[in-house]
Coordinates of C-alpha atoms in Angstrom, one line a residue:
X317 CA 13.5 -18.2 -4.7
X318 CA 12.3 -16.6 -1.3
X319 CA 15.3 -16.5 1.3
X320 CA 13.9 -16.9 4.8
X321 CA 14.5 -13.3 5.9
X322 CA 12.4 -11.9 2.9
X323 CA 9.3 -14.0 4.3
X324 CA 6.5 -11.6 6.4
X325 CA 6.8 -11.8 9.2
X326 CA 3.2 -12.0 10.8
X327 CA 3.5 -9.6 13.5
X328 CA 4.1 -6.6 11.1
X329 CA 0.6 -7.3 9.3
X330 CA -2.4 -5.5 10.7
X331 CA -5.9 -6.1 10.2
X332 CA -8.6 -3.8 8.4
X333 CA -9.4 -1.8 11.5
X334 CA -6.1 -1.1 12.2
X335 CA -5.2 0.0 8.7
X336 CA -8.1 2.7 8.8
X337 CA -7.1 4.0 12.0
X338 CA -3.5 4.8 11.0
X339 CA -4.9 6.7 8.0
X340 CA -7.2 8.8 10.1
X341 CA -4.4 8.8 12.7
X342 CA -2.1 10.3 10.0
X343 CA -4.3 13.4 9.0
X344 CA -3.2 14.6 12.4
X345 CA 0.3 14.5 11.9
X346 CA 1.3 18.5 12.0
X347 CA 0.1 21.3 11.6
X348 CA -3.6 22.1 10.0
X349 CA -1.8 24.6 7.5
X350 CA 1.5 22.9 6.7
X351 CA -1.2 19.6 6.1
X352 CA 2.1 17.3 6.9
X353 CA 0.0 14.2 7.2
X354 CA -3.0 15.3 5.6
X355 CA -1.1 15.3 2.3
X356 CA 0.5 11.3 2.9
X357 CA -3.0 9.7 3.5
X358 CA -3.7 9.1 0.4
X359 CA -0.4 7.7 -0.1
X360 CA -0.7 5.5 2.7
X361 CA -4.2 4.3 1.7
X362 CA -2.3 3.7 -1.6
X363 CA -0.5 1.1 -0.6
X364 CA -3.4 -0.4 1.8
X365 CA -5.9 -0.6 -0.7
X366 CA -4.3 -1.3 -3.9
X367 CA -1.1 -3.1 -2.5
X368 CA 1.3 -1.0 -4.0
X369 CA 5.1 -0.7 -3.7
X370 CA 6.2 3.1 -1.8
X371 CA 8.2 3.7 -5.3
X372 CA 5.5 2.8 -7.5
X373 CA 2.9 5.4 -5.2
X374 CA 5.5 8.4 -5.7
X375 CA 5.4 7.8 -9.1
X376 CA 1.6 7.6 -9.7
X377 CA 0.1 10.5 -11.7
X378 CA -3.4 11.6 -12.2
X379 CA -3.6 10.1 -15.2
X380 CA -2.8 7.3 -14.4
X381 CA -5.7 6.8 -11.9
X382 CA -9.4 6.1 -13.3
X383 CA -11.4 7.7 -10.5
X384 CA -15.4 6.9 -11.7
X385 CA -18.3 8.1 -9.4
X386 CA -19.7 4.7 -8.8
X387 CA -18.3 1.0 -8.2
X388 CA -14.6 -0.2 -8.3
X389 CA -11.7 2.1 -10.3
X390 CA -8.2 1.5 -11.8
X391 CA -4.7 2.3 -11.1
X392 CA -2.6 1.8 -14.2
X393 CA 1.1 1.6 -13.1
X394 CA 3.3 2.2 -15.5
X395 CA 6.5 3.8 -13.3
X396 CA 8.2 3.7 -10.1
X397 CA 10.2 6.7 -8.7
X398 CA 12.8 5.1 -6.6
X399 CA 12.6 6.8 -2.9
X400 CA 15.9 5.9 -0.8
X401 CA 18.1 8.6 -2.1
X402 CA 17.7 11.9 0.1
X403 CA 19.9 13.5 -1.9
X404 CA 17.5 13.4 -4.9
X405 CA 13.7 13.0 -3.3
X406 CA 13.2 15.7 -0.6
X407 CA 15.0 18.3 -2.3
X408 CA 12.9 18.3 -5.2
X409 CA 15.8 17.6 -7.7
X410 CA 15.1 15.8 -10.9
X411 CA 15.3 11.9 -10.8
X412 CA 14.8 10.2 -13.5
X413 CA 11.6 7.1 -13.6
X414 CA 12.4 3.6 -13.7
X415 CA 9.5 0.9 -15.3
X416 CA 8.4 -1.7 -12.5
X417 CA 10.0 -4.1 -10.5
X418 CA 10.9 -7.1 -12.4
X419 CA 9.0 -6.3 -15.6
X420 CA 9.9 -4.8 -19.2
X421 CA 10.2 -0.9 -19.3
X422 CA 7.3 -0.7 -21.0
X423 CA 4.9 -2.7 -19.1
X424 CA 2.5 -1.8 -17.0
X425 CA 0.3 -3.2 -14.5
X426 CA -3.6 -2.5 -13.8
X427 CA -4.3 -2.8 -10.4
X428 CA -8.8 -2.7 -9.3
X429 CA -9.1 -0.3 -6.6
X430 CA -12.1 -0.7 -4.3
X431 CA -14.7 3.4 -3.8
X432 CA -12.9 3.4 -0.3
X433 CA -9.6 4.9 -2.3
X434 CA -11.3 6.2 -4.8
X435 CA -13.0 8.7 -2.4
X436 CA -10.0 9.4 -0.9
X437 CA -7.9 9.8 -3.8
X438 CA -10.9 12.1 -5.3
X439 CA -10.7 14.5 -1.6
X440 CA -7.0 14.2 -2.1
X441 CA -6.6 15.9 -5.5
X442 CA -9.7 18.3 -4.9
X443 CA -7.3 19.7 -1.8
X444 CA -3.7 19.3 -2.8
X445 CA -3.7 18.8 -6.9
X446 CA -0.9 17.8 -8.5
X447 CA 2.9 18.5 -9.0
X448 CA 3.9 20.2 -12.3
X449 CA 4.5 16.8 -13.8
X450 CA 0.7 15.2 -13.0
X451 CA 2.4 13.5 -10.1
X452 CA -0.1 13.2 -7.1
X453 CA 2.4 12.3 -4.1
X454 CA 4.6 15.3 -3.6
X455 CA 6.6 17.1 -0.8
X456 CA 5.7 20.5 0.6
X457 CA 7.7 22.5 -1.6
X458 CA 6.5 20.3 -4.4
X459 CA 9.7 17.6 -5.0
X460 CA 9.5 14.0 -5.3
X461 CA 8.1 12.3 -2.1
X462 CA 11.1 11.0 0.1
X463 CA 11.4 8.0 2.1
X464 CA 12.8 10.0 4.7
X465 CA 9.1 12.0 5.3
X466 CA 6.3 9.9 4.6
X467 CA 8.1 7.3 7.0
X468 CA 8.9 9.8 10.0
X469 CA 4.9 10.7 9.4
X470 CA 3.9 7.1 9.8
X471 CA 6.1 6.8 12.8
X472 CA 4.0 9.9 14.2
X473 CA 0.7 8.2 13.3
X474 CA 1.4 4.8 14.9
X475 CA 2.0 6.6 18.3
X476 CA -1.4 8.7 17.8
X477 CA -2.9 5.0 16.5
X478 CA -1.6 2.5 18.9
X479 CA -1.1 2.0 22.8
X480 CA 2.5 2.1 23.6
X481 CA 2.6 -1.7 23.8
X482 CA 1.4 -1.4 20.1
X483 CA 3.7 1.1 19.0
X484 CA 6.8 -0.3 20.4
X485 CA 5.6 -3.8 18.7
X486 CA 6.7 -4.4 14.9
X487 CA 2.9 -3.9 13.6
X488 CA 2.7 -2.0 10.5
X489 CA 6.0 -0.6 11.4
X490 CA 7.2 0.3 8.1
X491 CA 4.9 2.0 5.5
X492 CA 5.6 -1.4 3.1
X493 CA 4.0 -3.4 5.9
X494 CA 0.6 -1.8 4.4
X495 CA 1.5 -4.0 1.2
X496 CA 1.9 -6.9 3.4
X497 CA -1.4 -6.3 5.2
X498 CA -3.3 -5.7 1.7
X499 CA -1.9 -8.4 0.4
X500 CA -3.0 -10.8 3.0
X501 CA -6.0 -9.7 3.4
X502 CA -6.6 -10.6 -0.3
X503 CA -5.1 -14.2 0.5
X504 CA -7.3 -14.6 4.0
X505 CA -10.5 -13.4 1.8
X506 CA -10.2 -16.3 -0.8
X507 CA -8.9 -14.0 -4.0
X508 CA -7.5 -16.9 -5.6
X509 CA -3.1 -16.6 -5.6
X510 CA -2.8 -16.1 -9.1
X511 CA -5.0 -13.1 -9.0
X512 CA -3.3 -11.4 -5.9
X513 CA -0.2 -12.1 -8.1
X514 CA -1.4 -10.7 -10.8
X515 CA -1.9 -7.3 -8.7
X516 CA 0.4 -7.3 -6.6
X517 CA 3.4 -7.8 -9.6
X518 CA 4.8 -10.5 -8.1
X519 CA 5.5 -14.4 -9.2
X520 CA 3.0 -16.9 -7.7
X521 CA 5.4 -19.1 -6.2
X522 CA 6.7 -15.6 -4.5
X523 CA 3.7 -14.8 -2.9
X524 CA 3.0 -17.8 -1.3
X525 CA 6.5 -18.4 0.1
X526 CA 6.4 -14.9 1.2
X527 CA 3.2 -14.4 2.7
X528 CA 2.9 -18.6 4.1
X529 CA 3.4 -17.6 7.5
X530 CA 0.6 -14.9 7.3
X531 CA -1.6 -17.3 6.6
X532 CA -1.1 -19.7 9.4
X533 CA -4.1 -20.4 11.5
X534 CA -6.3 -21.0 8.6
X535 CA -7.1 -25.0 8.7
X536 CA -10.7 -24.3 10.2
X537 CA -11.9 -21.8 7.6
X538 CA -10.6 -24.0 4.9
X539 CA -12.3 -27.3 6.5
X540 CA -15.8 -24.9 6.2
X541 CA -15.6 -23.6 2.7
X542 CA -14.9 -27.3 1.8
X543 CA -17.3 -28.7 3.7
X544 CA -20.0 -26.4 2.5
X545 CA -18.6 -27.1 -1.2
X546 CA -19.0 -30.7 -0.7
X547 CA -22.8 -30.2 1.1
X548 CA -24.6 -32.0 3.9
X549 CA -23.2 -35.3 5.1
X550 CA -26.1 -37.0 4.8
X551 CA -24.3 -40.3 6.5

């Protein structure tokens, strides 16, 4: 069951345009050498376009990712690398992986990922590599990714992004809320439930109790895909 204060809440979902101007926004976040935000886009355009949880990004390795030259790729999630602990993420000390949300410790879950990522997951590793460990999201001395900086870079990146009324607003306030926007988006473009389930790792009956109020507004699109489904009243 979804408890009312775990439903989206609408306002915090973006739409395309706004996703891909946060990720640009973020590659100016810091320095050119440090590279504070220029290292995150990917992981932000990780969770945009494959609508993955923060924990399971951190976790992702190279090999995990299948990366081809042309068409759609893979993610193959096998991990998650919890990231609320400070203690444990920034300072680079060992923590060890968990499997996925709700699922056996074995499983995994592949995930289609659209050439947008794959080109930006390609620039990523051709400029920053990989941690000792294959892992592709690190932080600048080469720990696990914390909570703590990818969300004070995103922060910075709304205000470069958004007009103020934007940025004090709860859109895409949170990194997660890029899973929520993905997510929708899927729903809004007719990818049938099951299927965004299927991707996203959830239950069916959790997405569409979660996501139900993002998908308000739709009764006249619906009306014209039936309509055109049913043909030409000829009457």
């Amino acid at each position: 069951r979804v408890a009312a204060h775990d439903r989206v809440d609408p306002r915090v979902v973006g739409a395309p345009a706004q996703a891909q101007e946060l990720l640009i926004a973020a590659s100016y976040v810091g320095s050119w050498n440090r590279g504070r935000g220029r290292r995150l886009v990917a992981f932000f355009a990780v969770l945009y376009y494959a609508g993955v949880r923060p924990a399971e990004a951190v976790a992702l390795r190279e090999t995990d990712c299948q990366l081809p030259e042309k068409g759609w790729g893979r993610l193959v999630l096998a991990k998650t690398l919890p990231v609320t602990t400070k203690k444990w993420t920034d300072h680079g000390g060992r923590h060890g992986p968990r499997g996925l949300k709700q699922r056996d410790a074995n499983a995994v879950r592949v995930v289609p990922i659209p050439p947008q990522l794959i080109r930006i997951l390609r620039a990523h590793l051709s400029e920053f590599g990989t941690a000792d460990d294959g892992r592709i999201f690190r932080n600048e001395r080469g720990g696990i990714l914390g909570s703590t900086t990818f969300s004070r870079a995103w922060e910075e990146a709304r205000h470069l992004a958004f007009v103020p009324a934007q940025a004090e607003s709860p859109l895409a306030g949170r990194p997660y809320d890029l899973r929520h926007a993905a997510l929708s988006t899927w729903l809004k473009a007719g990818v049938s439930p099951p299927e965004v389930a299927r991707r996203a790792g959830n239950s069916v009956e959790v997405l569409l109790k979660r996501y139900a109020g993002c998908l308000d507004n739709q009764e006249d699109e619906v009306n014209r895909r039936i309509e055109e489904t049913l043909g030409v009243d000829e009457g």
